[in-house]
GROMACS .gro file of C-alpha atoms in nm:
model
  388
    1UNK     CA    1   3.580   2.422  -1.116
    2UNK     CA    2   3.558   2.512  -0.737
    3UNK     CA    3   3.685   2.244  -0.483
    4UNK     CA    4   3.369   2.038  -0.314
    5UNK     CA    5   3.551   2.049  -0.016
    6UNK     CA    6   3.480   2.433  -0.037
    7UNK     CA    7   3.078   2.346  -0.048
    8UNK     CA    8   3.113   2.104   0.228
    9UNK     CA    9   3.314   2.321   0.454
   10UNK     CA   10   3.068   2.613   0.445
   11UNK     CA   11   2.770   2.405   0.530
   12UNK     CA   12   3.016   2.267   0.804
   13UNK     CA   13   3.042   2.626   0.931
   14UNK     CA   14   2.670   2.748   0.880
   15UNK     CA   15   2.562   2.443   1.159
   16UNK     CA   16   2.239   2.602   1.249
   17UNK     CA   17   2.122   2.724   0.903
   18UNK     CA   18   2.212   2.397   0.703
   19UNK     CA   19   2.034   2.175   1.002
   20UNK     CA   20   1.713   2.370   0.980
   21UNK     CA   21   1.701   2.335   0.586
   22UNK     CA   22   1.809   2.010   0.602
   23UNK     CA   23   1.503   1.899   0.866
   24UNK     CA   24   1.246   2.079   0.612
   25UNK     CA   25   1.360   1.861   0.291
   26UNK     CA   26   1.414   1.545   0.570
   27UNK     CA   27   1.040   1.587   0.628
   28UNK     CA   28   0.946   1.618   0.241
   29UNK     CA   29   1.129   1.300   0.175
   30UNK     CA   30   1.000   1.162   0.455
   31UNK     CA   31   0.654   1.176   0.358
   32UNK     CA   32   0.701   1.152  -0.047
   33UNK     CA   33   0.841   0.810   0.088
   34UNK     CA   34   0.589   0.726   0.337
   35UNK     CA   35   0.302   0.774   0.084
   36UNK     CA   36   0.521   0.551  -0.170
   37UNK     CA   37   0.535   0.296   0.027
   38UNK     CA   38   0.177   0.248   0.201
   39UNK     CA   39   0.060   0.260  -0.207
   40UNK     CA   40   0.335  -0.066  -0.242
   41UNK     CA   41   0.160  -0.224   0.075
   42UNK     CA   42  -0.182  -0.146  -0.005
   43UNK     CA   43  -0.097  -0.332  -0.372
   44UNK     CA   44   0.113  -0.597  -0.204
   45UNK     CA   45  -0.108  -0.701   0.053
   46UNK     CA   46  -0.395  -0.741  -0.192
   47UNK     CA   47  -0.190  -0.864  -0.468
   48UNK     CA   48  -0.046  -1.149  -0.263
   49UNK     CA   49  -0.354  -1.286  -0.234
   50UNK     CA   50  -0.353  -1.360  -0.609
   51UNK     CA   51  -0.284  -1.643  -0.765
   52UNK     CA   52  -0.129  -1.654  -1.112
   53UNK     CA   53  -0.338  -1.894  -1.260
   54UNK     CA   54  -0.624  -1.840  -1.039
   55UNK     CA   55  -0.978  -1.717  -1.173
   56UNK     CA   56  -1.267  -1.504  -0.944
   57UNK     CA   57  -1.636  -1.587  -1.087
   58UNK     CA   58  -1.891  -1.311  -1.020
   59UNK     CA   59  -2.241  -1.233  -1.086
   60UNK     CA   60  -2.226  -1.043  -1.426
   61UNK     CA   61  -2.224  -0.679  -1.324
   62UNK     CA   62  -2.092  -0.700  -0.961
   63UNK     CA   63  -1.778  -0.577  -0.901
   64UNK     CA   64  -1.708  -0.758  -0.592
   65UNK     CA   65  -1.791  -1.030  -0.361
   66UNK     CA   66  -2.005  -0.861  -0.140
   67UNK     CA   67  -2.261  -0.754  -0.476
   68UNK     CA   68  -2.250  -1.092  -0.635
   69UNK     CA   69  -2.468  -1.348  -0.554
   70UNK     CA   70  -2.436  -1.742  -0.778
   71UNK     CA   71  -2.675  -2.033  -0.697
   72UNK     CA   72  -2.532  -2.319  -0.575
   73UNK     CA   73  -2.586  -2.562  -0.850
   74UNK     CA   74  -2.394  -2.306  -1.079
   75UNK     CA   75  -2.087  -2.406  -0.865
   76UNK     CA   76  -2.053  -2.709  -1.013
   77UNK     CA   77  -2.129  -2.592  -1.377
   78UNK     CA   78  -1.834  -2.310  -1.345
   79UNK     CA   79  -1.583  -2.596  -1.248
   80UNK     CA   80  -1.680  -2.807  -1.510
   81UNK     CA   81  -1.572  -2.574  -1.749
   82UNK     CA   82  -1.225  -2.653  -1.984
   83UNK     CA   83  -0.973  -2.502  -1.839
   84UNK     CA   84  -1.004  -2.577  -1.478
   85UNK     CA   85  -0.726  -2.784  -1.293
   86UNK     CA   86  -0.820  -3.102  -1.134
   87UNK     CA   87  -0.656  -3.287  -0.798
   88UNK     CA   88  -0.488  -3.646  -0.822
   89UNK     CA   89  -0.877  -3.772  -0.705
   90UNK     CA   90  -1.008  -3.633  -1.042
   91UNK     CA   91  -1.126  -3.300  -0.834
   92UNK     CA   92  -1.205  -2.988  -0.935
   93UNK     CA   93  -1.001  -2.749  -0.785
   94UNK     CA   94  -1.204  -2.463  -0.698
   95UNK     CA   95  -1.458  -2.366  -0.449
   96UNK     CA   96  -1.761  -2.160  -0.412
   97UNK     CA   97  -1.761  -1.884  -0.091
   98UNK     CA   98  -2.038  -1.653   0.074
   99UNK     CA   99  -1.853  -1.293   0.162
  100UNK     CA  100  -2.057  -1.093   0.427
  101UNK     CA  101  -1.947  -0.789   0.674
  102UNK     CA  102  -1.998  -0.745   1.063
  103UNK     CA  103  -1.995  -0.480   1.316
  104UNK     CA  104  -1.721  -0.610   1.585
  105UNK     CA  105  -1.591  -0.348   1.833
  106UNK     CA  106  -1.258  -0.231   1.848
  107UNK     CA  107  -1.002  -0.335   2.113
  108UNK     CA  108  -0.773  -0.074   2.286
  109UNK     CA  109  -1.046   0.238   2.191
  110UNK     CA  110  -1.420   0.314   2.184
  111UNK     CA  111  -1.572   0.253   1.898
  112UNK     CA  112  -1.649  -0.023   1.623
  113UNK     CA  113  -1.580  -0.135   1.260
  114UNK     CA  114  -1.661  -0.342   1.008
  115UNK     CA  115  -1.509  -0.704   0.950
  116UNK     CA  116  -1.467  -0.934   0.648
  117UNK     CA  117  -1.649  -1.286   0.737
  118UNK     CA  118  -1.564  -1.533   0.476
  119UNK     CA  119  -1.799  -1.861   0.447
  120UNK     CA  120  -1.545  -2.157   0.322
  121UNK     CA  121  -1.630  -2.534   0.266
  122UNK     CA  122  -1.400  -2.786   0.466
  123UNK     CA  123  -1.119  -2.857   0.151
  124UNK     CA  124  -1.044  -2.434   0.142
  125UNK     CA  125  -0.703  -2.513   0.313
  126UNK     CA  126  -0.650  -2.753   0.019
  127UNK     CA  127  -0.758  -2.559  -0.209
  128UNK     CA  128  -0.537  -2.243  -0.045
  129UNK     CA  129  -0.209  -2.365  -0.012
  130UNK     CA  130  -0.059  -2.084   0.139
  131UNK     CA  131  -0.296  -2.056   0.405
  132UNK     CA  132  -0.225  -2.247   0.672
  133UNK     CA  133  -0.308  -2.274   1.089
  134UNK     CA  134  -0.019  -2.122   1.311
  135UNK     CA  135  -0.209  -2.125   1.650
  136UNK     CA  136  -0.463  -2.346   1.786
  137UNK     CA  137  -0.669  -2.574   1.504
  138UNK     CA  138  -0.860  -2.584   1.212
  139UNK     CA  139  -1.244  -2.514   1.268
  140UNK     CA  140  -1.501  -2.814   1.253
  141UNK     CA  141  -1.732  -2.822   0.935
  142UNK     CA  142  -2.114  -2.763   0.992
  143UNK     CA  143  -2.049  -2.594   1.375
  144UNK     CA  144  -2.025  -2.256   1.493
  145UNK     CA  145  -1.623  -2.270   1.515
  146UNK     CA  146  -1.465  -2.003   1.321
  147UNK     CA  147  -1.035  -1.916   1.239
  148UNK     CA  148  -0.879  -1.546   1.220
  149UNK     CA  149  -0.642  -1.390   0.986
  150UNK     CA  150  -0.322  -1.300   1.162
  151UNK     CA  151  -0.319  -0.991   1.098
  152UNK     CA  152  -0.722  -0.931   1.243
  153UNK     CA  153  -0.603  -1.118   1.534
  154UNK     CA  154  -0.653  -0.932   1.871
  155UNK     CA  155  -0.761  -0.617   1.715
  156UNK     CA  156  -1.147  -0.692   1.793
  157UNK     CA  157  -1.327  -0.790   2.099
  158UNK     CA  158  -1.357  -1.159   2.073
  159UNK     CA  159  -1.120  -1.210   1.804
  160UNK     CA  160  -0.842  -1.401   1.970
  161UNK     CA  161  -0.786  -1.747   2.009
  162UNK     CA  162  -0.973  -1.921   2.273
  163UNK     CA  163  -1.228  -1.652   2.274
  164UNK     CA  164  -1.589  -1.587   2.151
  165UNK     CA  165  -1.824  -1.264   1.966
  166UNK     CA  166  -2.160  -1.275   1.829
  167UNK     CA  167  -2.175  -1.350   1.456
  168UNK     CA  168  -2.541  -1.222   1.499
  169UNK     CA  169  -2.718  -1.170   1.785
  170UNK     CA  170  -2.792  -1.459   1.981
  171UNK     CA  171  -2.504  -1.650   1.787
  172UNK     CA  172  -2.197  -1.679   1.928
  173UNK     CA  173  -1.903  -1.825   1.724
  174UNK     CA  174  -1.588  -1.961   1.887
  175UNK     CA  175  -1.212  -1.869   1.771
  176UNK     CA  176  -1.062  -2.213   1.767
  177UNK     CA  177  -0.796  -2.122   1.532
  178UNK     CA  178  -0.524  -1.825   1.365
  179UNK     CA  179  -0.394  -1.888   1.017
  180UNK     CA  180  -0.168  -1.695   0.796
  181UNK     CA  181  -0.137  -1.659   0.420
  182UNK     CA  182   0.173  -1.476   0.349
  183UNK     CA  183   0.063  -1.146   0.424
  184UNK     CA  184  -0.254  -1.136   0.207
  185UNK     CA  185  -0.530  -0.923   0.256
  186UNK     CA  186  -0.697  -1.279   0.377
  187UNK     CA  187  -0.507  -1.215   0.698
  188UNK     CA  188  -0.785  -0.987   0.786
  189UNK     CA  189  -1.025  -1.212   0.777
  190UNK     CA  190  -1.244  -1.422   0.994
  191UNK     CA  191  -1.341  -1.790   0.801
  192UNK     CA  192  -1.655  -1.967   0.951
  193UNK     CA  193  -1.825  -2.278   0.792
  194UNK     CA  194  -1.993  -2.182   0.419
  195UNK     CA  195  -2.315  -2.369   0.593
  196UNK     CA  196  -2.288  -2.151   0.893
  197UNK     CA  197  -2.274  -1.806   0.712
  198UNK     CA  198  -2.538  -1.917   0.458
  199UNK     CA  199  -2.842  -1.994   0.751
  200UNK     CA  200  -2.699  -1.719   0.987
  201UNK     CA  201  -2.729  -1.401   0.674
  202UNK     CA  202  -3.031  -1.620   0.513
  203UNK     CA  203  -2.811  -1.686   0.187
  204UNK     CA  204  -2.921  -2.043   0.200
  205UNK     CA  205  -2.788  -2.224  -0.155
  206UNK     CA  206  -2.612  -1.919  -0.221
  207UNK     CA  207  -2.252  -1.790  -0.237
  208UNK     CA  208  -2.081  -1.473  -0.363
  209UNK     CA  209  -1.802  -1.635  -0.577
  210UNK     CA  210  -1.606  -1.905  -0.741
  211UNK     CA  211  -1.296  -1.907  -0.725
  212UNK     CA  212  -1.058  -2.191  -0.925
  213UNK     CA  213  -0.698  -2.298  -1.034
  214UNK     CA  214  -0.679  -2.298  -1.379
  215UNK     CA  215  -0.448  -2.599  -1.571
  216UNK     CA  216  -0.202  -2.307  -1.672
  217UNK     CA  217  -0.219  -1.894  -1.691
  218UNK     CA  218  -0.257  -1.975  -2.088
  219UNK     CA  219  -0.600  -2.131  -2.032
  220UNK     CA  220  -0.802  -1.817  -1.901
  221UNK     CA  221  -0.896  -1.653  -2.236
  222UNK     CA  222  -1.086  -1.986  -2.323
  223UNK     CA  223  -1.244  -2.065  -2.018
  224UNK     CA  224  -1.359  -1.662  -1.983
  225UNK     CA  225  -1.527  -1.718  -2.302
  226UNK     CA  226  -1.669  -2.034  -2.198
  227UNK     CA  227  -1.847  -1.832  -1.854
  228UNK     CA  228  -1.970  -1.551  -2.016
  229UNK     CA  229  -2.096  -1.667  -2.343
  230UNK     CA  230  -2.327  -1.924  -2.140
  231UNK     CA  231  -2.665  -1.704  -2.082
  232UNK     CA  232  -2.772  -1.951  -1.841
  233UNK     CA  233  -2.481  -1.907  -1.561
  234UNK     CA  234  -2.466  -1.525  -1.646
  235UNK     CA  235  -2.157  -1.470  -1.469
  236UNK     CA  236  -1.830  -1.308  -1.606
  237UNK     CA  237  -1.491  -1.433  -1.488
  238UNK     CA  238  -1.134  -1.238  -1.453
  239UNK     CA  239  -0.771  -1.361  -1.327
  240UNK     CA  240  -0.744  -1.292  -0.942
  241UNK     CA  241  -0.451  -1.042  -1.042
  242UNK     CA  242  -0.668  -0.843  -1.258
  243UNK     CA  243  -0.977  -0.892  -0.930
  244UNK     CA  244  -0.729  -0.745  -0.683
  245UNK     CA  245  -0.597  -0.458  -0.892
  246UNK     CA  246  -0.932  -0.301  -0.913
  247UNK     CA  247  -1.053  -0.384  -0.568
  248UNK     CA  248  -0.682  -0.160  -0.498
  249UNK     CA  249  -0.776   0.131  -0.695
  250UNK     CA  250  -1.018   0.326  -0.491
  251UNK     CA  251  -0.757   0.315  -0.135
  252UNK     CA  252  -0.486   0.362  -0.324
  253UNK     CA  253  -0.541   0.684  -0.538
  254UNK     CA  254  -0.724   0.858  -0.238
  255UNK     CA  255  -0.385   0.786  -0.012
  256UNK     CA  256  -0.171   0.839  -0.327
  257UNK     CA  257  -0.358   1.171  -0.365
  258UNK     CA  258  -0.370   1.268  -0.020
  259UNK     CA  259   0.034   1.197   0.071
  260UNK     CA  260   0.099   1.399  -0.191
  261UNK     CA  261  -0.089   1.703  -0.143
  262UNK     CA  262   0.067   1.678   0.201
  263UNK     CA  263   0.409   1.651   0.018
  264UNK     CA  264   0.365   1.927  -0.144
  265UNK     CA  265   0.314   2.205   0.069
  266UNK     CA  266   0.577   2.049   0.292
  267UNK     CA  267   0.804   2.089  -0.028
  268UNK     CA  268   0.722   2.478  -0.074
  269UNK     CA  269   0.810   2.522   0.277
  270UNK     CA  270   1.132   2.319   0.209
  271UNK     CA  271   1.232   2.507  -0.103
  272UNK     CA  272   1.173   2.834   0.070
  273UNK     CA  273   1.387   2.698   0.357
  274UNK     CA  274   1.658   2.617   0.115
  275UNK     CA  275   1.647   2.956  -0.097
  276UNK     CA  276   1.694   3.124   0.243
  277UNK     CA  277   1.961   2.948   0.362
  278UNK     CA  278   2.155   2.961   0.040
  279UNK     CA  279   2.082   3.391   0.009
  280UNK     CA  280   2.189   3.395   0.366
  281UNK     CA  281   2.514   3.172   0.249
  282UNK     CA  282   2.558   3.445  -0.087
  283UNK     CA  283   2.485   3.728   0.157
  284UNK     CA  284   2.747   3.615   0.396
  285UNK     CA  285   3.025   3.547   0.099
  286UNK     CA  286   3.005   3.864  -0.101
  287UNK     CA  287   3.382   3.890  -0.006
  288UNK     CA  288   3.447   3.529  -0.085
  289UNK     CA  289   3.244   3.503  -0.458
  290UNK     CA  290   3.419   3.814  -0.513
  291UNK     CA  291   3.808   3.690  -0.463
  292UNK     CA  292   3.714   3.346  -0.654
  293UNK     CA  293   3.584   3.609  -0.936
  294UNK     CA  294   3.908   3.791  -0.924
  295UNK     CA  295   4.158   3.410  -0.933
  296UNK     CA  296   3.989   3.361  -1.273
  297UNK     CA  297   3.673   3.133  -1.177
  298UNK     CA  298   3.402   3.166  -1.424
  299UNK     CA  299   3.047   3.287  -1.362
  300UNK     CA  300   2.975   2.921  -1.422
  301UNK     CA  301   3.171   2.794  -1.187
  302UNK     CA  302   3.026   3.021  -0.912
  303UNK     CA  303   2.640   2.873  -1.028
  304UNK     CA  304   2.777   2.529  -1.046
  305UNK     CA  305   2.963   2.556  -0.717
  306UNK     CA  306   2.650   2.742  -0.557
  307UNK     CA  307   2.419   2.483  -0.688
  308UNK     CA  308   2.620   2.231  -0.591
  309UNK     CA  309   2.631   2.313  -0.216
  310UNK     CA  310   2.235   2.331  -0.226
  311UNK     CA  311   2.185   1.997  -0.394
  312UNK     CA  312   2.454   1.874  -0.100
  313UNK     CA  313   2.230   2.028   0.145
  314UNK     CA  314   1.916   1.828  -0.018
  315UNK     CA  315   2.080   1.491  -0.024
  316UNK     CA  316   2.169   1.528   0.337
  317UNK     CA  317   1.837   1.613   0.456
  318UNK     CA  318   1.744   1.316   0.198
  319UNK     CA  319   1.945   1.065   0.366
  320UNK     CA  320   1.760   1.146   0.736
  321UNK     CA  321   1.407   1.149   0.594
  322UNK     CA  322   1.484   0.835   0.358
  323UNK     CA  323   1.654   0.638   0.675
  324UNK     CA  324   1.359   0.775   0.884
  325UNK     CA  325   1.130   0.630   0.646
  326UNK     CA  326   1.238   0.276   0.643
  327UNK     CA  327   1.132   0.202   1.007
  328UNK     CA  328   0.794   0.262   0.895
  329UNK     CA  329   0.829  -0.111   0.726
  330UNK     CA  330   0.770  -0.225   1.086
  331UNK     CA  331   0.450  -0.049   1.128
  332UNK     CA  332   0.094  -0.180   1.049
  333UNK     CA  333  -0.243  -0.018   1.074
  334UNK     CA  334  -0.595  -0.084   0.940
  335UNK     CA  335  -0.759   0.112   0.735
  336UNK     CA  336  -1.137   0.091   0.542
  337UNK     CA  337  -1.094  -0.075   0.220
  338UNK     CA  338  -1.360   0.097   0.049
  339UNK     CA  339  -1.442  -0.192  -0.204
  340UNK     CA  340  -1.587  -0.424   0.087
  341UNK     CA  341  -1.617  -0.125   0.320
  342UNK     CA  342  -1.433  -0.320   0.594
  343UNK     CA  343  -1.134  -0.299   0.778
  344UNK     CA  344  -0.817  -0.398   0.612
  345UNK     CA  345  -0.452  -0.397   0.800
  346UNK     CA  346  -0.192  -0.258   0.546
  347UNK     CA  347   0.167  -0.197   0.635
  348UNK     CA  348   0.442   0.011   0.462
  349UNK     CA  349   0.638  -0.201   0.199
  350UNK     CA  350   0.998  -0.047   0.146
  351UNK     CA  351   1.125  -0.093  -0.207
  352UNK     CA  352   1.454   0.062  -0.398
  353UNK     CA  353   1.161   0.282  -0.609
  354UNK     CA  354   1.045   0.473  -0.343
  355UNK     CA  355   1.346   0.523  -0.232
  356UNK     CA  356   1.510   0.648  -0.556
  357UNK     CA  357   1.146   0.846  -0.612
  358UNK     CA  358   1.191   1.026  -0.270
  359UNK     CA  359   1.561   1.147  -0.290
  360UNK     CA  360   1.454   1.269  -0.688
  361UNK     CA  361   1.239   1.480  -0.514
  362UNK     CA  362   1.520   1.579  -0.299
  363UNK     CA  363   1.753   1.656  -0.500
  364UNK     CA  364   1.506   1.838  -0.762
  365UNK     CA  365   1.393   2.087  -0.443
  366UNK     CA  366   1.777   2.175  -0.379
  367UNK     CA  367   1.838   2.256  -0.718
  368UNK     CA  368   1.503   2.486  -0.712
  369UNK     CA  369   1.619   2.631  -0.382
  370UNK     CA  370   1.955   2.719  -0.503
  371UNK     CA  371   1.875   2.832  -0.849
  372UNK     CA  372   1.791   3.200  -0.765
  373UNK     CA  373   2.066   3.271  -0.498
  374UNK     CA  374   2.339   3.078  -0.730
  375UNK     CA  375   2.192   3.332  -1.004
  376UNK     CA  376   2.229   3.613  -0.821
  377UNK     CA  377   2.597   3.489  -0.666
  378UNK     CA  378   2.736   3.438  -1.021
  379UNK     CA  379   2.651   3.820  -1.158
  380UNK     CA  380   2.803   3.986  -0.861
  381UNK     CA  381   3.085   4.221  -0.975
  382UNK     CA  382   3.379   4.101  -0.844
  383UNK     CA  383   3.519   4.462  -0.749
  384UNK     CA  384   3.206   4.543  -0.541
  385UNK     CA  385   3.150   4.190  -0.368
  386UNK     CA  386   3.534   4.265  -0.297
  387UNK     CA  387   3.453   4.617  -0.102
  388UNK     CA  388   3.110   4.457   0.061
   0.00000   0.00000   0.00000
């Protein structure tokens, strides 16, 4: 077989040609990654807010909070279903919340969006445990006092600590409070009293879910049955991790899609970058391929070698666009999650998968760019390469 060191020192030599190839299958990699990973965020940040033995009660037929509306006095019948944990008090632990959307503008550009309000009784940080208050205090039941997510924090007029934005007209609501929960999609929240929410929207005795901690993850097949096979309550129940998962599905194939369609006509570019920088290299070497032809090397070892050097070339560009890539796990953005058609802020999630995925894709382009011109080195004679 032919030296590596042969490979290497030719793209060495060919500065110009290998950098430009290189940049087109950095910027492939770069965005096969990029796509990757917002998919991983978008599924992390709503999948954190699961719980693995927590349970999401709808209306029968909605298919999220915003479509589902439950009478109050079913609240109490859902939790008093087997299966549901209870609190050293003898508690139910569970709780029923009203979901609704606002118009809030934006801060930093023109323009407005729309913005998760969540209605919670005054136990939801008990019944949350990862949520908790990391600025300022927790709002006062029954008044007009309201927390932000984190992540909303700042990002809407009004929606900072110490500040104040119309809930509805003529009803102002005052941030008092910012509380994280590990990232979830919560974060991007605003929580207001469940009282407050129900006579501001007109939902009076109404909420959009329950939501409860089950005694283990074991117990949810019997206490599904137990919810949907009562006609009176007419509600259907699923684990939060199966809730999430479908409330994912809709942003995450049309970015998937998207990032990839992207990613592909950056890749043709790429593979037609590589295929003329290796018929430039073949073009260049007639003399060389020849000479190896005449110390003995195989045709095979000429493919081999020739394929070799474009697969180098790949991995190198790889390396720059997957290096590239990882700084975009310090960026965050929001973006319409089209399940509650309101804002959501998603950030890139890094992961050895994408990663891998990305310099796959890599490495499979350099071995398509170099096919043909490795083809076409190997079957040169090695008489007339000699005399070229």
């Amino acid at each position: 077989m032919i030296p590596i060191n042969y490979n290497l020192r030719n793209l060495a030599v060919r500065k110009t040609t290998t950098a430009a190839a290189a940049f087109g299958l950095a910027l492939v990699v770069f965005v096969v990654a990029a796509v990757l990973m917002l998919n991983n965020g978008i599924k992390k940040t709503l999948g954190r807010s699961a719980d693995p033995s927590g349970v999401v009660v709808l209306r029968k037929g909605a298919d999220n909070e915003l479509s589902s509306t439950i009478d109050e006095p079913a609240v109490g019948m859902v939790l008093a279903t087997p299966g549901i944990a209870h609190a050293t008090d003898g508690a139910p632990q569970g709780i029923g919340e009203l979901l609704v959307v606002i118009l809030l503008d934006k801060m930093g550009v023109d323009g407005f969006s729309n913005v998760q309000v969540r209605g919670v009784p005054e136990n939801v940080l008990k019944f949350r445990t990862d949520a908790h208050i990391i600025a300022g205090r927790e709002a006062k039941p029954g008044t007009d006092e309201v927390v932000v997510g984190r992540a909303i924090r700042g990002r809407f007029k009004g929606v900072e600590l110490g500040q104040s934005f119309e809930l509805k007209k003529n009803r102002q609501v005052s941030v008092v409070g910012v509380f994280e929960d590990g990232g979830s999609s919560f974060e991007s929240e605003v929580w207001a009293d469940l009282n407050t929410i129900r006579t501001g929207f007109g939902r009076e005795g109404l909420v959009s879910s329950v939501r409860g901690h089950l005694e283990s993850a074991s117990k949810f097949d019997g206490f599904k049955a137990s919810i949907e096979e009562n006609r009176q309550l007419n509600m259907q129940a699923m684990r939060e991790s199966e809730y999430y998962e479908k409330q994912s599905q809709g942003i995450s194939i049309l970015i998937t899609a998207l990032g990839f369609v992207i990613a592909f006509f950056f890749g043709i570019g790429a593979v037609i970058g590589a295929m003329i920088t290796m018929y430039a290299a073949v073009a260049n070497r007639q003399r060389e391929i020849g000479t190896l032809r005449a110390l003995g090397f195989s045709r095979f070892a000429i493919i081999s070698s020739f394929l070799l050097e474009s697969i180098l070339l790949a991995l190198a560009g790889g390396t720059v666009g997957a290096l590239a890539s990882l700084g975009l796990g310090f960026v965050k953005f929001t973006m319409m999650n089209f399940a509650s058609w309101s804002e959501i802020v998603i950030g890139f999630e890094p992961n050895v998968s994408s990663i891998v995925t990305a310099f796959a894709v890599a490495a499979g382009m350099g071995l398509i760019g170099g096919l043909f011109p490795a083809w076409r080195a190997s079957r040169m004679s090695p008489v007339e390469a000699m005399r070229a």
